[in-house]
Every structure is written in C-alpha cells, then in structure tokens.
Amino acid sequence: MTTDIKVPAFEATPIDTIPEIVATARASFQSQKTKDVEWRLVQLRKLYWGLRDYTEKIQAAMNKDLRKPPHDSILSEIHHLFQDLDLTLKKLKEWAKDDKSVDYPFTFTPLKPRLRKEPLGTVLIIGPYNFPLMINIAPLIGAIAAGCTAIVKPSENSPATAMVVKELVENYLDPSCFFVVNGAVPETTALLDQKWDKIFYTGGATVAKIIAKKAAETLTPVVHELGGLNPSFVSKSTNLALSARRLLWGKTINAGQVCLSQNYVLVQRDIVDDFVKQLQASYKEFYPNGAKTTTDYARIVNERQFNRIKNILDTTNGKIVLGGETDKSDLYIAPSVILVDSVDDPAIKEESFGPVWSILPYDTLDDAIKIMNQVDPTPLALTTFGSKAENEKILSQVTSGGATINDAWMHGAIATLPFGGVGQSGTGAYHGKSSFDTFTHLRTVVEVPGWMDQLLRVRYSPFSPTDFKRHIWMTSSKPNFDRNGKLISGPRYWFWLIFGLGGPSVKGALLRWIVLFASAYAAFYQYRKSW
Ligand code: NAD
C-alpha cells in the first residue's frame, strides 16, 4: 500500500435528496432491467473490478478509520468479498432458475409445481463500522444477484471507508440502481421514512429495535445481524497452547472489534493458570515488542467506543492477567484478559466489542453450560475446545448463530457459508447463496392443464359424493405409522407403497396409475408436437 493515497473527506448526503434517490432506485426496479440475470452478472463483474481497482484506496481508508493493517483489509474484507463474488458469479444462473425440486402429492405432477425466484424490489442496507467494506458490500452482492435495486448506508463512524465505498459504487455500478447514502442518525432516519422491500441491518441491538419498529409500520421485512455475549469453552482435554493462540487471534484481529469474537471463556478450573501462561506466551510471539508498536494491531474506532471498552477494565472486580494498558490519545487498548470469579462481573455481562475478554473458571461441564445459558442463551458465535464428547454436548445444549470447534470464529471467516444470528443475536442470514436467498422471494407457481378439469371435478358444485370419494382416494396415502406413532413396515406396507403408488385401496391405486399414464402420455404428446 502506498502512503500518499488521498481519501475524500466525509460528506453526509443532503437529506432532501434522499426521497429522490429512493424513487429513482424504485423506478429502475420497476423498469424490469434488473430481472435480466446477464445484467446482474455484468454488475457483479464490474463490482469485482471496482474492488480490484480500489484495493489500495480501501486499505488507506480503513487504515485511517481503524488503523486496520493493510494485511487484514485484504484477508478479512477484500479477499472475503472476492470469494463471495467468485461463487456468486459461478452459480447465479443456477440459483436464479425455477426450483422444481419442491414436494407435493404425486397426483399434482401435471401442474408442474415450481418455485420462481423473484427479486424483492428496492432494499436498504445499513452497515456498522468494524468491517466497513465487507459488511456493506457482501449484502449488496446478494441484492444485485437477486435482481434488487439497493441503497447502502455505511456507518458514519468509519467515515473514510464510507466515502470510498460511495465512490466505488458510483463509479462501477449502474447509477440508476445502486446508491450509497452517507450520514448518521438524521440521514438514516430519512431513509427509514421511505418504503422498502427489505431492510438489511447490521449493528447493535438498540438501533435494531428502532429499525424494527419503523419497519413494522409498513410491514417491511428486516434482517438483523447483531452482536452478543459470545462464549468459548476450554477443557483440559484440549491442546492448551493451540487454544490460547487461536483465541488470542480471535480477539486481536481488528482490535477485537469483531461481532463473532469471544466475550468470555469458561476454562476448567485446574488448567486456568496454565491457560493464562499460554496466552502470555502467544502474546509475546504475536507482538515481541508489544502490540502498541506494531502496525499489525488496529485501534479502537473512536473515543466513545474507547471509553466504553476502557470502562470494562475500570469496573471489573477481576484480575487483569494479560494487557490492561490503554492510551486515549492513540485510541489504543492492549489485548487484555481478565480473570473473573463471578458471572455478574461487568466483563462477562457487557459486550466488549474490543480487545478485552474474560476468563471464568468452571468445575463441571454441566456448570459451564448452565453459566453460558444464563449469560446469553442465543449468542452470535460459540467456540469450544474440548474432547469430541464435550464439544458435542456443548453444541447440543447451547445454541448460537454459528459455532466453531477447536478455533475462534472460523465459521464466520468462510465467505460463502450462511452467516447470521439466532434469537437476540439476529434474524436472517447472508454470504454465498444465503445472500441471494435473503433478497429473493420464492413465488410458488403451478400451471393447471385443461384436460385435468375432469379430475378436478370435485371442487365444482353440485358436489358429488362419488367424485369426493375418488378424490380422497387419489390424494391420500396409507400411513406408515400406527396409533402410537411407531413406524410400521412389512411386506403389506411395501406392496401398497410400490404397486398402489402409496395408496390405501385398489380403486385409489387404479386412479393414480391412470393419472400417471395420462400425464406421461400428455408429456409424450407435447414432446412429439415439438419435433
Ligand atoms: P450501531 O448500532 O451503533 O450502528 C450501526 C448503524 O446504525 C450505523 O450505520 C449507524 O449510522 C446506524 N444508526 C445508529 N443510530 C441510529 C439510529 N438512532 N437510527 C437509525 N440508524 C442508526 O452499531 P456499531 O456501533 O456500528 O456496531 C457495533 C454493534 O454491531 C455491536 O453490537 C456488534 O456486535 C454488532 N455487529 C454485528 C455484526 C454481525 O454481523 N452480526 C457485525 C458487526 C457488528
């Protein structure tokens, strides 16, 4: 990265232009141009080149906002997006096709039931400050792929990147379909006053509630990608040096400003001292001259967030066993670990969203699980370092948006896996195909052939008991379970399933065979006609 790259100064989008921007995006959606899959692919390919051409400028902007190391800008943001784009470009035609693999009673085969993939419309994407490129652009990839028009509102707390994102989108994407609105609460409020077909929000729970309330007024669907009090679990069956090293990585990248990183770690009591020693050793390995002097370690985004994180260090009743140093003038907080002895300690109860985390010793696995469920039963991420049986027990008894076994938040680092929270940590998912699905409406379509009217006679008045009986025979199948809910099997069951096409009587089976032949004949006839 060259150092003389100029990043534009932050400029909020004039509020009075917002209604017109949204109206343009909506009119473009209504023009039908985004429905063309080839058009979407062209936009995605242009986005790819935009990210390539802007790589250095993005790195410079993120360095300005968060002192993000250029190495991390590539690994956790730009390269992440390339992987997502790569998959989307390869698979979009397949994803956009009608899905015929839907389940329906066999007798409805002639109706060719299918799911048509339709773009939702004009969508709003609101981003946070910590991954100021990736978290804005990854949902945009999904919106473009699905055929939506979109407006992105990056966080004002990472102002340099917000401006570069705006420039990139304006220079590379269709200017009548994709926009970036910059600003803070007034601009976001003006955006929320508009009608949307979906709002995709990433950030904290307080703002999520404001957005959900506003969206409810117009019954607008919302995706919430939120945070949480992420637990980790370390037992004596694990490789302590490896778990310490990996957890330290998870909380030092981006100076811990990662929604997925562990907030607290439950460590089996008799290995706590060894675990702390391993953490200290890993710290020395990562930062031989301390984290402050290296360019590999980011800074806290602003003074407000600095004060919030420092307050955890100031108010804890625990013992700081790693780091603890802070420097407000440099927005520096050292990677810090606090050994606490109570679940009520502020270091456990508050989301750190910074480089501070705590260790809480436990005696039995059941105790640890109870604590996790008490602190936050639906965190965004869960990580566990234990034996196979311990890891499985934790996975089955504690839920989370996603989980990693034997590492810190790796499940979130794979750009194409579904990513999202559960309960308090969010609703909905994105990345890879999930991003496409998030902005797509699955429209159920059937096509009823004229010749079927005789078979559909049952629905017309005057109602006929014969037609009614025939219809029930045709559309019912013999249960494969008894009155106690137990599965039944045996030759009689299999005979009816195979030769009766799943039906309970001779007449029903006959009718189903007739429908099968009629459909096959109709299909064959159509095929012959097309010769
Ligand atoms: P934030 O909630 O302060 O801001 C997010 C966005 O909301 C910004 O674009 C901001 O301009 C907007 N906003 C702020 N106040 C608003 C208001 N009153 N009305 C309308 N819009 C408003 O979040 P943040 O501080 O940028 O990020 C920190 C939080 O986000 C943490 O809780 C973290 O866990 C969470 N987070 C979650 C994910 C995820 O993918 N699940 C990713 C990153 C961050």
Short mmCIF file of N, CA, C and O in Angstrom, two decimals, residues 265-269 272 339-341 359-363 371:
data_model
loop_
_atom_site.label_atom_id
_atom_site.label_comp_id
_atom_site.label_asym_id
_atom_site.label_seq_id
_atom_site.Cartn_x
_atom_site.Cartn_y
_atom_site.Cartn_z
N VAL A 265 -14.50 -16.65 28.30
CA VAL A 265 -14.10 -18.03 28.09
C VAL A 265 -14.26 -18.79 29.40
O VAL A 265 -13.74 -18.37 30.44
N LEU A 266 -14.98 -19.87 29.35
CA LEU A 266 -15.13 -20.75 30.51
C LEU A 266 -14.01 -21.77 30.46
O LEU A 266 -13.91 -22.53 29.50
N VAL A 267 -13.15 -21.72 31.46
CA VAL A 267 -11.97 -22.58 31.46
C VAL A 267 -12.04 -23.52 32.67
O VAL A 267 -12.33 -23.07 33.79
N GLN A 268 -11.79 -24.80 32.43
CA GLN A 268 -11.82 -25.78 33.52
C GLN A 268 -10.84 -25.32 34.62
O GLN A 268 -9.69 -24.97 34.31
N ARG A 269 -11.31 -25.33 35.86
CA ARG A 269 -10.59 -24.64 36.94
C ARG A 269 -9.11 -25.04 37.06
O ARG A 269 -8.24 -24.20 37.18
N VAL A 272 -6.60 -23.26 34.58
CA VAL A 272 -6.66 -21.82 34.37
C VAL A 272 -5.25 -21.20 34.34
O VAL A 272 -4.90 -20.44 33.41
N LEU A 339 -9.29 -12.22 34.63
CA LEU A 339 -9.72 -13.44 35.31
C LEU A 339 -10.79 -13.04 36.31
O LEU A 339 -10.53 -12.27 37.24
N VAL A 340 -12.01 -13.52 36.12
CA VAL A 340 -13.11 -13.11 37.00
C VAL A 340 -13.62 -14.32 37.78
O VAL A 340 -13.37 -15.48 37.39
N ASP A 341 -14.34 -14.03 38.87
CA ASP A 341 -14.85 -15.17 39.64
C ASP A 341 -16.37 -15.13 39.79
O ASP A 341 -16.94 -15.89 40.56
N ILE A 359 -11.95 -14.55 31.58
CA ILE A 359 -11.89 -15.99 31.82
C ILE A 359 -12.70 -16.24 33.09
O ILE A 359 -12.48 -15.58 34.11
N LEU A 360 -13.62 -17.19 33.02
CA LEU A 360 -14.38 -17.58 34.20
C LEU A 360 -14.14 -19.08 34.42
O LEU A 360 -14.49 -19.89 33.56
N PRO A 361 -13.53 -19.44 35.55
CA PRO A 361 -13.26 -20.88 35.78
C PRO A 361 -14.55 -21.66 36.04
O PRO A 361 -15.51 -21.12 36.60
N TYR A 362 -14.57 -22.94 35.63
CA TYR A 362 -15.73 -23.79 35.94
C TYR A 362 -15.23 -25.12 36.50
O TYR A 362 -14.09 -25.53 36.28
N ASP A 363 -16.14 -25.80 37.23
CA ASP A 363 -15.78 -27.10 37.83
C ASP A 363 -16.28 -28.27 36.99
O ASP A 363 -15.53 -29.20 36.73
N ILE A 371 -23.96 -21.81 33.02
CA ILE A 371 -23.50 -20.41 33.01
C ILE A 371 -23.72 -19.80 31.63
O ILE A 371 -24.25 -18.70 31.49
#
